[in-house]
Short mmCIF file of C-alpha atoms in Angstrom, two decimals:
data_model
loop_
_atom_site.label_atom_id
_atom_site.label_comp_id
_atom_site.label_asym_id
_atom_site.label_seq_id
_atom_site.Cartn_x
_atom_site.Cartn_y
_atom_site.Cartn_z
CA UNK A 21 -43.40 39.30 69.18
CA UNK A 22 -39.82 39.67 68.31
CA UNK A 23 -39.37 36.05 69.22
CA UNK A 24 -42.00 35.06 66.63
CA UNK A 25 -40.37 37.36 63.99
CA UNK A 26 -37.01 35.68 64.66
CA UNK A 27 -38.58 32.26 64.33
CA UNK A 28 -40.19 33.28 61.16
CA UNK A 29 -36.87 34.51 59.81
CA UNK A 30 -35.20 31.32 60.82
CA UNK A 31 -37.94 29.30 59.15
CA UNK A 32 -37.73 31.44 56.05
CA UNK A 33 -33.94 31.03 55.90
CA UNK A 34 -34.27 27.30 56.41
CA UNK A 35 -36.88 27.15 53.70
CA UNK A 36 -34.65 29.16 51.39
CA UNK A 37 -31.72 26.91 52.26
CA UNK A 38 -33.87 23.81 51.59
CA UNK A 39 -34.95 25.24 48.24
CA UNK A 40 -31.27 26.03 47.32
CA UNK A 41 -30.29 22.54 48.47
CA UNK A 42 -33.04 20.96 46.35
CA UNK A 43 -31.91 23.01 43.32
CA UNK A 44 -28.28 22.11 43.90
CA UNK A 45 -29.19 18.37 44.14
CA UNK A 46 -31.21 18.63 40.88
CA UNK A 47 -28.24 20.36 39.24
CA UNK A 48 -25.86 17.72 40.55
CA UNK A 49 -28.04 14.93 39.16
CA UNK A 50 -28.22 16.72 35.77
CA UNK A 51 -24.39 17.16 35.72
CA UNK A 52 -23.96 13.52 36.68
CA UNK A 53 -26.19 12.46 33.81
CA UNK A 54 -24.09 14.63 31.43
CA UNK A 55 -20.91 13.20 32.89
CA UNK A 56 -22.21 9.65 32.35
CA UNK A 57 -23.24 10.51 28.85
CA UNK A 58 -19.86 12.03 28.07
CA UNK A 59 -18.04 9.02 29.55
CA UNK A 60 -20.23 6.72 27.38
CA UNK A 61 -19.47 8.79 24.27
CA UNK A 62 -15.78 8.85 25.12
CA UNK A 63 -15.81 5.04 25.49
CA UNK A 64 -17.60 4.68 22.09
CA UNK A 65 -15.12 7.09 20.49
CA UNK A 66 -12.17 5.05 21.94
CA UNK A 67 -13.67 1.79 20.65
CA UNK A 68 -14.24 3.41 17.22
CA UNK A 69 -10.68 4.79 17.18
CA UNK A 70 -9.27 1.38 17.95
CA UNK A 71 -11.42 -0.20 15.23
CA UNK A 72 -10.47 2.45 12.76
CA UNK A 73 -6.75 2.07 13.57
CA UNK A 74 -6.98 -1.72 13.08
CA UNK A 75 -8.88 -1.16 9.82
CA UNK A 76 -6.26 1.25 8.59
CA UNK A 77 -3.40 -1.09 9.58
CA UNK A 78 -5.23 -4.05 7.88
CA UNK A 79 -5.61 -2.08 4.63
CA UNK A 80 -2.05 -0.84 4.84
CA UNK A 81 -0.67 -4.35 5.17
CA UNK A 82 -3.03 -5.58 2.43
CA UNK A 83 -1.78 -3.00 0.02
CA UNK A 84 1.83 -3.64 0.97
CA UNK A 85 1.42 -7.39 0.45
CA UNK A 86 -0.46 -6.90 -2.87
CA UNK A 87 2.12 -4.56 -4.32
CA UNK A 88 5.02 -6.52 -2.90
CA UNK A 89 3.74 -9.74 -4.47
CA UNK A 90 2.95 -8.04 -7.65
CA UNK A 91 6.50 -6.55 -7.90
CA UNK A 92 8.24 -9.81 -6.92
CA UNK A 93 7.72 -11.28 -10.41
CA UNK A 94 9.28 -8.23 -11.99
CA UNK A 95 12.23 -8.39 -9.52
CA UNK A 96 12.77 -12.03 -10.41
CA UNK A 97 12.67 -11.37 -14.14
CA UNK A 98 15.11 -8.44 -13.72
CA UNK A 99 17.54 -10.66 -11.85
CA UNK A 100 17.24 -13.49 -14.31
CA UNK A 101 17.66 -11.15 -17.31
CA UNK A 102 20.82 -9.74 -15.84
CA UNK A 103 22.02 -13.29 -15.26
CA UNK A 104 21.15 -14.07 -18.86
CA UNK A 105 23.22 -11.21 -20.17
CA UNK A 106 26.12 -12.37 -17.96
CA UNK A 107 25.73 -15.89 -19.37
CA UNK A 108 25.73 -14.61 -22.92
CA UNK A 109 28.87 -12.45 -22.26
CA UNK A 110 30.57 -15.53 -20.79
CA UNK A 111 29.40 -17.63 -23.63
CA UNK A 112 30.76 -15.19 -26.24
CA UNK A 113 34.17 -15.17 -24.61
CA UNK A 114 34.29 -18.85 -23.82
CA UNK A 115 35.74 -20.31 -26.92
CA UNK A 116 38.58 -19.34 -29.29
CA UNK A 117 36.19 -19.07 -32.15
CA UNK A 118 34.15 -15.96 -32.72
CA UNK A 119 30.43 -16.12 -33.09
CA UNK A 120 29.46 -15.97 -36.79
CA UNK A 121 26.29 -16.48 -38.85
CA UNK A 122 23.34 -17.96 -37.00
CA UNK A 123 25.17 -18.02 -33.69
CA UNK A 124 25.84 -14.29 -33.87
CA UNK A 125 22.18 -13.53 -34.80
CA UNK A 126 20.94 -15.71 -31.93
CA UNK A 127 23.42 -14.04 -29.56
CA UNK A 128 22.32 -10.52 -30.62
CA UNK A 129 18.54 -11.46 -30.40
CA UNK A 130 19.00 -13.02 -26.96
CA UNK A 131 21.00 -10.02 -25.63
CA UNK A 132 18.51 -7.55 -27.06
CA UNK A 133 15.60 -9.45 -25.55
CA UNK A 134 17.21 -9.50 -22.13
CA UNK A 135 18.07 -5.79 -22.41
CA UNK A 136 14.49 -4.95 -23.39
CA UNK A 137 13.26 -6.96 -20.37
CA UNK A 138 15.61 -5.07 -18.03
CA UNK A 139 14.69 -1.64 -19.40
CA UNK A 140 11.00 -2.32 -19.28
CA UNK A 141 11.11 -3.80 -15.79
CA UNK A 142 12.83 -0.60 -14.61
CA UNK A 143 10.02 1.37 -16.22
CA UNK A 144 7.50 -0.88 -14.53
CA UNK A 145 8.93 0.01 -11.15
CA UNK A 146 8.43 3.69 -11.92
CA UNK A 147 4.93 3.14 -13.18
CA UNK A 148 4.17 1.00 -10.12
CA UNK A 149 5.16 3.95 -7.91
CA UNK A 150 2.85 6.24 -9.78
CA UNK A 151 0.09 3.64 -9.73
CA UNK A 152 0.32 3.22 -5.96
CA UNK A 153 0.04 7.02 -5.48
CA UNK A 154 -2.94 7.17 -7.80
CA UNK A 155 -4.70 4.31 -6.11
CA UNK A 156 -4.22 5.75 -2.66
CA UNK A 157 -5.51 9.21 -3.78
CA UNK A 158 -9.32 9.21 -3.75
CA UNK A 159 -9.80 12.04 -6.28
CA UNK A 160 -11.70 11.11 -9.47
CA UNK A 161 -8.82 12.20 -11.70
CA UNK A 162 -6.47 9.96 -9.76
CA UNK A 163 -8.81 7.02 -10.23
CA UNK A 164 -8.86 7.58 -14.00
CA UNK A 165 -5.00 7.86 -13.89
CA UNK A 166 -4.85 4.57 -11.89
CA UNK A 167 -6.93 2.83 -14.59
CA UNK A 168 -4.68 4.13 -17.33
CA UNK A 169 -1.55 3.16 -15.35
CA UNK A 170 -3.04 -0.29 -14.73
CA UNK A 171 -3.44 -0.82 -18.46
CA UNK A 172 0.14 0.37 -19.09
CA UNK A 173 1.39 -2.05 -16.35
CA UNK A 174 -0.44 -4.99 -17.90
CA UNK A 175 0.98 -4.13 -21.34
CA UNK A 176 4.46 -3.72 -19.90
CA UNK A 177 4.24 -6.99 -18.04
CA UNK A 178 3.26 -8.80 -21.23
CA UNK A 179 6.22 -7.18 -23.08
CA UNK A 180 8.61 -8.08 -20.28
CA UNK A 181 7.50 -11.66 -20.01
CA UNK A 182 7.44 -12.18 -23.78
CA UNK A 183 10.85 -10.58 -24.24
CA UNK A 184 12.35 -12.56 -21.40
CA UNK A 185 10.86 -15.90 -22.68
CA UNK A 186 12.10 -15.14 -26.17
CA UNK A 187 15.60 -14.34 -24.78
CA UNK A 188 15.55 -17.57 -22.78
CA UNK A 189 14.54 -19.64 -25.85
CA UNK A 190 17.08 -17.89 -27.98
CA UNK A 191 19.83 -18.45 -25.49
CA UNK A 192 18.99 -22.17 -25.19
CA UNK A 193 18.92 -22.42 -29.00
CA UNK A 194 22.33 -20.71 -29.15
CA UNK A 195 23.75 -23.19 -26.68
CA UNK A 196 22.30 -26.07 -28.63
CA UNK A 197 23.62 -24.84 -31.97
CA UNK A 198 27.07 -23.96 -30.55
CA UNK A 199 27.46 -27.34 -28.94
CA UNK A 200 26.93 -28.99 -32.33
CA UNK A 201 24.43 -31.57 -31.01
#
């Protein structure tokens, strides 16, 4: 009888071990599914992060190109206006005769136009900085500020271009009149 009891205990222990083994295998399968799901999510997140990084870089370069191109005209006008003032200063000191009458008026108008161009272009650079900050900020107030700054930039660009062209025309007229042609 004790032999049967020992066999029953062994069978019961084996049965218990088989049940535990079965539960452990089920738990292992469940954990493997979770692991696979997590790996899949991690892969998707990595792809999304790469896409997002490319998107951010693309927009960053687009903004840089846009603002760089937009400011290039102002830089050129600034340089040419400074050259125009240098030309006028050289022109005023070139001859023995002093500028009088119409020549003096044209000289003053041209100098003033170039100075206005220079001062406004410097202001445009400041407004451009504020505009860039306002555009990049997504708050509603910043967007309204960006619209206002955009209008100011357009007005300033018109003033700069008009003043520069007037200075250029006046300088050419001064040269024509002074040459006596």
